[in-house]
Coordinates of C-alpha atoms and ligand atoms in Angstrom, one line a residue:
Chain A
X20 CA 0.0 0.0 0.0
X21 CA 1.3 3.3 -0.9
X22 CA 2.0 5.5 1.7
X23 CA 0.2 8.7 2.7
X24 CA 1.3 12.3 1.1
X25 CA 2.1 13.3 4.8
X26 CA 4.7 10.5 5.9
X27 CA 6.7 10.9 2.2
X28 CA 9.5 12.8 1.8
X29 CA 9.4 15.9 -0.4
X30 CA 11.2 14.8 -3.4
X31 CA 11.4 10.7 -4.1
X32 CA 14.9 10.2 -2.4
X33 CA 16.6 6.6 -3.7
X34 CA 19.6 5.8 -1.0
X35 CA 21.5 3.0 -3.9
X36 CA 23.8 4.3 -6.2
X37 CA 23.0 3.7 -10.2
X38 CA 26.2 1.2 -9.7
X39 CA 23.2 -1.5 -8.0
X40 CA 21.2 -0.8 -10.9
X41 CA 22.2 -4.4 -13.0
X42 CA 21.2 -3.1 -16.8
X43 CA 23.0 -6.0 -17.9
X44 CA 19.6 -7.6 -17.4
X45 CA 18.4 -5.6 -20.3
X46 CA 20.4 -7.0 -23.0
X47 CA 19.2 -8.9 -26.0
X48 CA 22.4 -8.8 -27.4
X49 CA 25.9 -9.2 -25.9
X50 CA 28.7 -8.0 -28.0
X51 CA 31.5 -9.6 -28.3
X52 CA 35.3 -8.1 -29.1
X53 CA 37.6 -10.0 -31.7
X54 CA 41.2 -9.1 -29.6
X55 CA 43.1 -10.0 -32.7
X56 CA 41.6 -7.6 -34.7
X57 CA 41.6 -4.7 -32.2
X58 CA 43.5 -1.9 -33.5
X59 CA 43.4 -0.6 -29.5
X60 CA 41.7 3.0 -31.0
X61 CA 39.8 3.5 -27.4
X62 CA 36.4 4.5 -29.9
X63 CA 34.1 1.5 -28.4
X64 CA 35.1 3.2 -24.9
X65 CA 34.3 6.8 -25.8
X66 CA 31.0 6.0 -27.1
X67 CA 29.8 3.5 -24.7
X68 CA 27.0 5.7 -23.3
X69 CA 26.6 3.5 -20.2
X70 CA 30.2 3.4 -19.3
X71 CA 30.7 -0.2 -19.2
X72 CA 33.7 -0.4 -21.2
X73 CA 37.1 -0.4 -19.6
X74 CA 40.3 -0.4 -21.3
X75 CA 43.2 -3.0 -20.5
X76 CA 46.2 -1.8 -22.1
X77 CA 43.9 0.2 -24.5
X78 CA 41.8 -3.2 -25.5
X79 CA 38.5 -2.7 -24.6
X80 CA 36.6 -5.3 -21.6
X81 CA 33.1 -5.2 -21.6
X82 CA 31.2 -5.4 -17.9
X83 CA 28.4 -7.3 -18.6
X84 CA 26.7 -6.6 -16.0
X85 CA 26.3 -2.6 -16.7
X86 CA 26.6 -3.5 -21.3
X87 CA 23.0 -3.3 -21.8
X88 CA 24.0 -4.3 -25.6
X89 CA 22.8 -1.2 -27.7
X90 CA 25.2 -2.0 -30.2
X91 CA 26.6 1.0 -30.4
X92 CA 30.5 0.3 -29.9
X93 CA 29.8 -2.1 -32.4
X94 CA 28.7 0.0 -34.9
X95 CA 31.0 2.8 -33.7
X96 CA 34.3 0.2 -34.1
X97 CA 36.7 1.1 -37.3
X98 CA 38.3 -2.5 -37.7
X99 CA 34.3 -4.0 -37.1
X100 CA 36.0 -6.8 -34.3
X101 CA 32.8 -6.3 -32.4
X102 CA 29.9 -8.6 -32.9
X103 CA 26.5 -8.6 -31.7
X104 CA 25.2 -12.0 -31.2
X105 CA 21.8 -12.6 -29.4
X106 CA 21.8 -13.7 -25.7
X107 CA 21.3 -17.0 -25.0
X108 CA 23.1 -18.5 -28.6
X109 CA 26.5 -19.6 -27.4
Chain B
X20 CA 23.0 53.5 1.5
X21 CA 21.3 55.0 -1.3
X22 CA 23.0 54.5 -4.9
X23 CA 22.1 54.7 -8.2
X24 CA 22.0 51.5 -10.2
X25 CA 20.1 49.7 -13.0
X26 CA 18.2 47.0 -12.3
X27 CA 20.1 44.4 -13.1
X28 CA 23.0 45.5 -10.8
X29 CA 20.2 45.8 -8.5
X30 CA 19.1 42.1 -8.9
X31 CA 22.7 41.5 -8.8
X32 CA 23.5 43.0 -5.4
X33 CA 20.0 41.1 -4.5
X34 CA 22.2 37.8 -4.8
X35 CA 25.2 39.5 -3.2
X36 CA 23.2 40.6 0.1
X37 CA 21.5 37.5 0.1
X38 CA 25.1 35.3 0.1
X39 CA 24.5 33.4 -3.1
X40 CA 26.8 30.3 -2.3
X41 CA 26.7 29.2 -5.8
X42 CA 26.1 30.7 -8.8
X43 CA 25.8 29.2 -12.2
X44 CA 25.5 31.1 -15.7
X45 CA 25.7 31.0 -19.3
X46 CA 27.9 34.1 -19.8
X47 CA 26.8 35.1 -23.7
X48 CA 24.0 36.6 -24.6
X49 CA 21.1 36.8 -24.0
X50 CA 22.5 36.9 -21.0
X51 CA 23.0 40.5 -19.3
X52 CA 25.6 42.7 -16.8
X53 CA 24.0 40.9 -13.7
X54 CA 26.0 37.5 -13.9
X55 CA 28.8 40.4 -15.2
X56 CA 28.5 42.5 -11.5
X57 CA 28.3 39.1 -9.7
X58 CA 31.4 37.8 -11.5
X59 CA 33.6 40.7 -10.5
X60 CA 31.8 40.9 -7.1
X61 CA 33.2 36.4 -7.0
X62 CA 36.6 38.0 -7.9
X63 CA 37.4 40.9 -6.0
X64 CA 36.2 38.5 -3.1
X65 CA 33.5 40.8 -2.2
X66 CA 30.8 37.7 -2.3
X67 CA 32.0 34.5 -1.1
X68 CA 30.7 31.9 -3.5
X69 CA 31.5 29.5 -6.5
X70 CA 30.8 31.2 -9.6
X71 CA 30.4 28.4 -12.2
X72 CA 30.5 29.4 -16.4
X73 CA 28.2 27.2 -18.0
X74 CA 27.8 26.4 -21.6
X75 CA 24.3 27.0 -21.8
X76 CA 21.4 28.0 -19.6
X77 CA 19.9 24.5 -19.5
X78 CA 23.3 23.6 -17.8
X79 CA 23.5 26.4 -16.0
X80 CA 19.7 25.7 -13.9
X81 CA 21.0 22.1 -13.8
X82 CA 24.5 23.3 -12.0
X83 CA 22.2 25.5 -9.6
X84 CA 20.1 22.0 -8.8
X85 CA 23.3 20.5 -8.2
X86 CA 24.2 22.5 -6.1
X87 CA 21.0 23.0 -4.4
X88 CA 21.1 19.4 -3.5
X89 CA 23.9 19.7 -1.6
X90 CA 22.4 22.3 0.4
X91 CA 24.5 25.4 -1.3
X92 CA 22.2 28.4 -2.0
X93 CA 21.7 29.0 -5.7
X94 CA 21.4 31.8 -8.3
X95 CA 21.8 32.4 -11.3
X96 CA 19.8 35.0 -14.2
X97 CA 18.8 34.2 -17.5
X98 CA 16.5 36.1 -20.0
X99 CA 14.2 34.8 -23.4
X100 CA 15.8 32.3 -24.9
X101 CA 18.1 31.3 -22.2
X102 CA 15.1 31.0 -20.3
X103 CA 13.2 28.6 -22.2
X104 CA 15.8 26.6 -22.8
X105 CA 15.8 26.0 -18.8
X106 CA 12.4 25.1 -19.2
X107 CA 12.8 21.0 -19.1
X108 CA 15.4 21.8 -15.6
X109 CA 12.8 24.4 -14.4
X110 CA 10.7 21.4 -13.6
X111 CA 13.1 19.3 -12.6
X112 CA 14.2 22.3 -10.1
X113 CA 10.4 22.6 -8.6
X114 CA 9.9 18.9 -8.8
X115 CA 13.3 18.7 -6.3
X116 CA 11.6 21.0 -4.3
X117 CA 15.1 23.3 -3.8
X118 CA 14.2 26.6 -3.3
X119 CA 16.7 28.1 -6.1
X120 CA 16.2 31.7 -6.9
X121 CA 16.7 33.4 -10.7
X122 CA 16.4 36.6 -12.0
X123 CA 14.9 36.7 -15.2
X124 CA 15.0 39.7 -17.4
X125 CA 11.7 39.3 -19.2
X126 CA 12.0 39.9 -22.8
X127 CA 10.6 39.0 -26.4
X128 CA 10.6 35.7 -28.2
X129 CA 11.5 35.5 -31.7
X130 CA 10.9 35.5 -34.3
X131 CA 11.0 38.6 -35.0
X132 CA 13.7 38.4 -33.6
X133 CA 14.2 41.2 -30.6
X134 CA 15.8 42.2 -27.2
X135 CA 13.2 44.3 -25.7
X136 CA 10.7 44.0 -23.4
X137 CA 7.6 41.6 -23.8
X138 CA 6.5 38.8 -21.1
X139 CA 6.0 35.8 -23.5
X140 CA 9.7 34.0 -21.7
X141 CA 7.9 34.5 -18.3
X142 CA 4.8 33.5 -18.9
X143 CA 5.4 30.7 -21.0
X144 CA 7.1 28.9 -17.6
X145 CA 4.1 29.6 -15.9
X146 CA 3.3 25.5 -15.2
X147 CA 6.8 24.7 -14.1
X148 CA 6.2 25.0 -10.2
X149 CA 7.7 28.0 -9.5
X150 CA 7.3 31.1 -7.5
X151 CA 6.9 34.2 -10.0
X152 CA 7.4 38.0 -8.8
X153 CA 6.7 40.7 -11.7
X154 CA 8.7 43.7 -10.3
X155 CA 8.3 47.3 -11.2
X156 CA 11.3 49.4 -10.1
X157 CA 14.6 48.4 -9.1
X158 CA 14.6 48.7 -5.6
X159 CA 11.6 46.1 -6.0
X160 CA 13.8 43.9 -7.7
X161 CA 16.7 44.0 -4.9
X162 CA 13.6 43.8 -2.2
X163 CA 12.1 40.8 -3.7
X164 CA 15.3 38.9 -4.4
X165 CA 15.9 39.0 -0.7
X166 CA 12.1 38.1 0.4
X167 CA 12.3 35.2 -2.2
X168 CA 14.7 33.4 -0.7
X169 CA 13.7 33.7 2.7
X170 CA 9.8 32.5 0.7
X171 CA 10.7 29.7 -1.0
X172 CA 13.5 28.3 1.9
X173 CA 10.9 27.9 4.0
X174 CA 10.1 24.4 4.9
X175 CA 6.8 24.3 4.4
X176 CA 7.6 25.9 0.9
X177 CA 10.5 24.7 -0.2
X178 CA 9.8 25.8 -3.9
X179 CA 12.1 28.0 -6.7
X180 CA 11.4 31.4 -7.6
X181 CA 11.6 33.8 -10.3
X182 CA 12.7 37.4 -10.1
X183 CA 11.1 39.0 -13.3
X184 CA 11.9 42.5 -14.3
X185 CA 11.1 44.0 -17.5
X186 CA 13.6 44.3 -20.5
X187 CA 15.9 47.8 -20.9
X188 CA 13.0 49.7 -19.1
X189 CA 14.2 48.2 -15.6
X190 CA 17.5 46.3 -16.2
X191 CA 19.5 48.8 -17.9
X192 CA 17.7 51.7 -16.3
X193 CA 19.7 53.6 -13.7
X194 CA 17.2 54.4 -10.5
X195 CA 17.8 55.3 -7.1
X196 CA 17.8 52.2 -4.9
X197 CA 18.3 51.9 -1.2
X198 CA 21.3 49.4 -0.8
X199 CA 20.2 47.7 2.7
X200 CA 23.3 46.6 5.1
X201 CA 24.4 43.4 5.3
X202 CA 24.0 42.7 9.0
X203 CA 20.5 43.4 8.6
X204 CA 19.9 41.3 5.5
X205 CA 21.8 38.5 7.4
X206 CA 19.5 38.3 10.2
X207 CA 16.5 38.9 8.0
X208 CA 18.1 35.9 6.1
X209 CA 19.6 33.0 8.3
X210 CA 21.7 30.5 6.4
X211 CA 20.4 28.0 4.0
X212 CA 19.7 24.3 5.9
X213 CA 17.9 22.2 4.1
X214 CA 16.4 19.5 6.2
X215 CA 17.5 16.5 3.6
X216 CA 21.2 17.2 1.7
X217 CA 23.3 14.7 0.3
X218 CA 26.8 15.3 2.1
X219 CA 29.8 13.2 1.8
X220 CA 29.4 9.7 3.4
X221 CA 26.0 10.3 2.5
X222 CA 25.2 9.5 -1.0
X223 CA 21.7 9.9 -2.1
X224 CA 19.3 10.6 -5.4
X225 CA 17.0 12.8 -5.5
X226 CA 13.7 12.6 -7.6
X227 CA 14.5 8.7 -8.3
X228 CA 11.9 6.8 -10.4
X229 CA 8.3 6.5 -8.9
X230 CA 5.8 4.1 -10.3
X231 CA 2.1 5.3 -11.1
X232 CA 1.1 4.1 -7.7
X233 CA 3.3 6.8 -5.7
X234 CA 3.8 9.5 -8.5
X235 CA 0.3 11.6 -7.5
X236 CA 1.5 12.0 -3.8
X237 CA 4.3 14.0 -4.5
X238 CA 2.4 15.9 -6.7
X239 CA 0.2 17.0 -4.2
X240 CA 2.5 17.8 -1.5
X241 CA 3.9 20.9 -4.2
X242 CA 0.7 21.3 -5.1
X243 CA -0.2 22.2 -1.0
X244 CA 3.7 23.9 -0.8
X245 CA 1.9 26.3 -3.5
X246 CA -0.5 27.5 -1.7
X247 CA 1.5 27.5 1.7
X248 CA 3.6 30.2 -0.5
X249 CA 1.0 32.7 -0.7
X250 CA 0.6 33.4 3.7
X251 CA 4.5 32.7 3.3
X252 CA 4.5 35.7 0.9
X253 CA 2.2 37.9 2.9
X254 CA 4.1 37.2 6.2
X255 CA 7.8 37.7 4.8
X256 CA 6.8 41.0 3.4
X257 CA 5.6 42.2 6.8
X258 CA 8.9 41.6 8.2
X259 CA 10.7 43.0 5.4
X260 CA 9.0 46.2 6.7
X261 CA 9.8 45.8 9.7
X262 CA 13.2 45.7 9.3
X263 CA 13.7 47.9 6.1
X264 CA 10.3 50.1 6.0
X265 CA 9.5 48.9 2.4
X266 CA 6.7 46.9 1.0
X267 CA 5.0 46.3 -1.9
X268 CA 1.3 45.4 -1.3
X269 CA 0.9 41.9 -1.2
X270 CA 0.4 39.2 -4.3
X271 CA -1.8 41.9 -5.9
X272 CA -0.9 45.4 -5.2
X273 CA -4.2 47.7 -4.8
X274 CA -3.6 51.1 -5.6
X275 CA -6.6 53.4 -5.6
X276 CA -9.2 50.4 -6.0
X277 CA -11.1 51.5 -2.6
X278 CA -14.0 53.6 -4.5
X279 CA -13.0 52.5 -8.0
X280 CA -15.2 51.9 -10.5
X281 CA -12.7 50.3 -13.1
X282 CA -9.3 49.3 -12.4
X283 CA -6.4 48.1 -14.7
X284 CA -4.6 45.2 -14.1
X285 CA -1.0 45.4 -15.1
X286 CA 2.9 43.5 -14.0
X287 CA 6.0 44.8 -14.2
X288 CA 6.8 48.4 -15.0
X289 CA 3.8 49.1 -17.0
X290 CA 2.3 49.0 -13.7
X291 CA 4.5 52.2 -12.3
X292 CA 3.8 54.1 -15.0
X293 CA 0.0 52.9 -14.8
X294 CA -0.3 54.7 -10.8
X295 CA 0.7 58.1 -12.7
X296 CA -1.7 57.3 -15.1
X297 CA -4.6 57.1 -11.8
X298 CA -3.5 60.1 -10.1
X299 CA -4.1 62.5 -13.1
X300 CA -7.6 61.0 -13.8
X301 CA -8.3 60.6 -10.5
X302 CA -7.6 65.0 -10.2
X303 CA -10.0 64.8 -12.8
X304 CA -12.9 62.8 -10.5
X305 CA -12.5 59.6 -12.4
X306 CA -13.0 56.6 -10.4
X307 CA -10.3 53.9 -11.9
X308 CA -7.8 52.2 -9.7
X309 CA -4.5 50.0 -10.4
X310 CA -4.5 46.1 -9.1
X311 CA -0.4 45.6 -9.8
X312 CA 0.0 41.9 -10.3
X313 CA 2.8 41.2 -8.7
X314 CA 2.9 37.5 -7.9
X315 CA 1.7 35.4 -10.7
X316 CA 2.7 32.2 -9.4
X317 CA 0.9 31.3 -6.6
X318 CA -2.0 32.9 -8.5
X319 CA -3.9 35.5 -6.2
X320 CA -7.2 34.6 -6.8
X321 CA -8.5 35.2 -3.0
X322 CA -7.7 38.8 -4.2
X323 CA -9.2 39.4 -7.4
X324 CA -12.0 37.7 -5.9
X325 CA -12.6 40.7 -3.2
X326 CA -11.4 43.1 -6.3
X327 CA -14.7 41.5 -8.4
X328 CA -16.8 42.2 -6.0
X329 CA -16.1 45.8 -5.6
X330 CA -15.8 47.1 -9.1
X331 CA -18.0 47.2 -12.3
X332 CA -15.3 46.5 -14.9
X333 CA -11.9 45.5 -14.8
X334 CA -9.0 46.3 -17.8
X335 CA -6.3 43.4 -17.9
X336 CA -3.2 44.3 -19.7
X337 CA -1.2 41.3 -21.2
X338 CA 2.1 42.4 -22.4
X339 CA 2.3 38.5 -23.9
X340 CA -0.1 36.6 -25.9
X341 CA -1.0 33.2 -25.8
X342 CA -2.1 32.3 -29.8
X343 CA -5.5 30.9 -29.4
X344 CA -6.9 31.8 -26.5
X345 CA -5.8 35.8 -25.4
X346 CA -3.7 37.1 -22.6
X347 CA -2.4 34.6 -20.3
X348 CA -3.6 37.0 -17.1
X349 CA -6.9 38.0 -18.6
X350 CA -7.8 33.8 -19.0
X351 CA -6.6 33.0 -15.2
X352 CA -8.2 36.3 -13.8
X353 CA -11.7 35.3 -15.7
X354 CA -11.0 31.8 -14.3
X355 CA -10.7 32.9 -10.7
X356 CA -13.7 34.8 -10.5
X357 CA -16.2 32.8 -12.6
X358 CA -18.6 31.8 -9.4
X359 CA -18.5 35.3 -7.8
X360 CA -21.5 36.4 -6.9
X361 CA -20.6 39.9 -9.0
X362 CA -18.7 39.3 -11.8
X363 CA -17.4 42.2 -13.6
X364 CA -17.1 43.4 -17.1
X365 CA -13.8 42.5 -18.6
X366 CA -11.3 43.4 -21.0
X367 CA -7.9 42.6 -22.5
X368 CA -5.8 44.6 -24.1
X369 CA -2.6 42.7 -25.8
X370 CA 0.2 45.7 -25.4
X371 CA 3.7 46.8 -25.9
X372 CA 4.7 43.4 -27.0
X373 CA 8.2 43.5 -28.3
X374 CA 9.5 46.3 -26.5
X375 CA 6.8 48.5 -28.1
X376 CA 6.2 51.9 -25.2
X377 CA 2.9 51.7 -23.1
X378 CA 2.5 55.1 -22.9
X379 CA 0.8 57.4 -20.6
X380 CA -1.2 57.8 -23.3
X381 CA -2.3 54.4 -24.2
X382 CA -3.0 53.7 -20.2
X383 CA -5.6 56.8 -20.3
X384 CA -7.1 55.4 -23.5
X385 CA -7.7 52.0 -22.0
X386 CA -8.8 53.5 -19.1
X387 CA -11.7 55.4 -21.4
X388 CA -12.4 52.3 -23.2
X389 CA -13.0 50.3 -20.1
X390 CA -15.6 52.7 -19.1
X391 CA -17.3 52.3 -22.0
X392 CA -16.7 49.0 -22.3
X393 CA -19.0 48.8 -19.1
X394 CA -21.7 50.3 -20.5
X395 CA -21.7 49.1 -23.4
X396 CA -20.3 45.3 -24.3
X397 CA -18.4 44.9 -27.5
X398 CA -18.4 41.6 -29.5
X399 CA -14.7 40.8 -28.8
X400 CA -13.3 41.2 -25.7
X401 CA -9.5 41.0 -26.6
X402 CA -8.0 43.7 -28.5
X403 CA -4.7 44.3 -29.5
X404 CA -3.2 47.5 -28.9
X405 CA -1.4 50.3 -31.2
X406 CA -1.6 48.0 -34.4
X407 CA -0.1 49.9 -37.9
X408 CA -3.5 49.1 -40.0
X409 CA -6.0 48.7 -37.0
X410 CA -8.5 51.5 -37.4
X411 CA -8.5 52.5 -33.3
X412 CA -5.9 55.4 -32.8
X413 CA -3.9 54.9 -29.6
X414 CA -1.4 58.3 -29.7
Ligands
SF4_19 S1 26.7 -2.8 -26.5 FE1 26.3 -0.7 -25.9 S2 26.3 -0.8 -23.7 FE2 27.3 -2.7 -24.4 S3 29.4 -2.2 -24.3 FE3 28.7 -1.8 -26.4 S4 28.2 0.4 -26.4 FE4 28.3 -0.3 -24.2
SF4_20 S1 36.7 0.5 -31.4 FE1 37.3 -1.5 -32.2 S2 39.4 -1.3 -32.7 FE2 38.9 0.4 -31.5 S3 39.5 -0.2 -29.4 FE3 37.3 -0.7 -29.6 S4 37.3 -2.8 -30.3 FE4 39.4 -2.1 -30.6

């Protein structure tokens, strides 16, 4: 049951930083980085818009549990050595 | 002290006297010399506070929330354009509930394009949540930058307001404005302490997601904070005399409407040139009257509602327009004071949009037409004002 006007605060307040917020649980598709074709250019981890990217000696590791598999570094990635294949197909 | 300054230095000493801890601005026009004064005021060390360059005014409102949040008191001053492109933070800012206060020098929109004064910016934020003072002389605007922030800190307001002074006729026109000392201002004005603030070791969001089943409750709690405002308002101004002998009359200012017959309703600086405009008829035994909306946001209806009942017509001048409907204060005052037991005739007259001069003139003529207009009902009840190619002569 919600609760009444008077016992909320003023403004919703959420007390869990957007780090608990698993949008890995939105992907359909998981992309996945060919390391032998990466020419380590850093563009997949500029335009990953949900930061879940990080660089390893400039080759990109996706966090899976933030990639909420847009495709964008994908499409964004000059040598194409990222491919989008749907979750669940191993 | 009493100095001569234009209005926005005046807004900007407003912020200064008031210990702005933040503020945030988009330095390019249209901004104007108030972020200017406040800059140099930041530098010299004169006013203790962050000032933050933005690039852009939606940044700028969404540095002030930022800022806000953490419990830092916020200003910043916009003007058209930069205005509306706050619009989407504006909401965000009220819907936040931090009491951040703006100036906004209220001006045309384009196209045509234009600089001058018109209150299509202002008025077009009028569902955003916040607090909206129409000033009409610059010590007003100093005044009411103070009151606001003492208003809308409140906590059973807890609200942002706007500081609206006209275009060029008050923000780069040099009046004589009496500079209050900061001692008094700072115990007219305690400090800024939020009762929620996200501090370090204290991480926090504010306005998270809500589904449909909690959404309306928060709606209603700034929907009450609204109307809290208005004997928030009323009470702050009293002390404000108390401490510095000025006031301005309320939400709606009554000038002359004891005995009236008619009375104008104007905002902003229109309105000080309007109580000239009573005097001299009133030397000549007409009975008309000024009703200065001031506060346009909470609306005053309790007031026009005892105005109704006393007068036979009422004159609203809308120096705005909205495109299908008329003046955005003639609609709401017509609203307010549909089930009065005396409803008055009514009038709008769409004015001096665009910078265009209300003259003393023009404010006579209305006041003529709204006595006729009494009498006598025409079949439209908007008209547009000193048009080239409209047969009425207004000069
Ligand atoms: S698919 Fe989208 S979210 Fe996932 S890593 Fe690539 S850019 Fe980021
Ligand atoms: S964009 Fe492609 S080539 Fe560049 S670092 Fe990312 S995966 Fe490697």
């Amino acid at each position: 049951m919600t609760k009444s006007y008077e016992e909320i605060p003023l403004t919703p307040i959420s007390n869990t930083p957007s780090t608990m917020n698993m949008t890995g649980l939105w992907r359909a598709f998981r992309p996945i980085v060919d390391i032998s074709k990466c020419k380590r250019c850093t563009i997949c981890w500029k335009f990953c818009p949900d930061a879940a990217i990080k660089l390893v000696d400039f080759v990109p590791v996706i966090d899976l549990k933030y990639c909420k598999g847009c495709g964008i570094c994908s499409a964004e990635c000059p040598a194409k050595c990222i491919e989008m294949i749907k979750e669940g197909i191993e | 002290m009493r100095q001569v300054m234009t209005g926005n230095y005046a807004s900007a000493y407003g912020a200064k006297l008031s210990r702005a801890e933040v503020i945030a601005a988009y330095p390019i026009t249209p901004q104007t010399s108030i972020v200017e004064k406040l800059a140099e005021l930041v530098s010299t060390g004169e006013l203790k506070a962050k000032f933050i360059s933005v690039e852009s005014e939606h940044s700028a409102m969404a540095a002030c929330i930022s800022a806000s949040i953490v419990g830092a008191r916020t200003y910043t001053a916009t003007s058209s354009h930069g205005l509306t492109l706050m619009h989407e933070v504006l909401m965000w800012a009220s819907g936040a509930r931090l009491p951040i206060v703006i100036t906004n020098v209220s001006r045309a929109m384009a196209p045509p394009w234009s600089v001058w004064a018109d209150h299509m910016d202002s008025i077009a934020q009028r569902d955003t949540g916040w607090l909206q003072f129409f000033c009409s002389s610059n010590q007003e605007v100093l005044d009411t930058t103070i009151m606001a922030y003492k208003i809308c800190e409140s906590r059973n307001v807890m609200l942002p307001a706007m500081v609206i002074e006209d275009a060029f006729i008050l923000s780069h026109t040099s009046e004589p404005v009496d500079m209050p000392e900061q001692e008094a201002v700072d115990s007219f004005l305690p400090s800024f302490s939020p009762e929620l603030k996200v501090e370090i070791g204290k991480p926090m969001g504010f306005g998270s997601l809500v589904k449909p089943d909690q959404y309306m409750e928060f709606r209603y709690k700034a929907m009450l904070a609204m109307k809290a405002a208005r004997e928030r308002i009323l009470r702050v101004e009293k002390e404000f005399k108390q401490v510095f002998g000025r006031e301005y009359g309320g939400l709606l200012e009554n000038y002359r409407c004891d005995d009236a017959e008619v009375v104008l309703v104007a905002a902003g600086s229109t309105a000080a040139t309007a109580k000239d405009v009573v005097d001299s008829l009133r030397e000549k035994g007409q009975k008309v009257g000024l009703a200065r909306l001031r506060v346009f946001r909470p609306f005053p209806h309790e007031e026009f509602r005892a105005l109704a009942s006393k007068v036979a017509g009422i004159a609203v001048l809308d120096r705005s327009y909205t495109f299908g409907v008329s003046g955005a204060f003639f609609t709401e005052i017509k609203g307010s004071i549909y089930d009065c037991p005396k409803r008055p005739a009514m009038k709008n007259y769409i004015a001096g949009l665009g910078g265009r001069d209300i003259t003393p003139k023009i404010l006579e003529k209305i006041f003529d037409d709204i006595q006729l207009f009494v009498k006598r009902r025409e079949e439209t009840d908007v008209e547009w004002v000193d048009v080239a190619g409209l047969p009425r002569r207004w000069h």
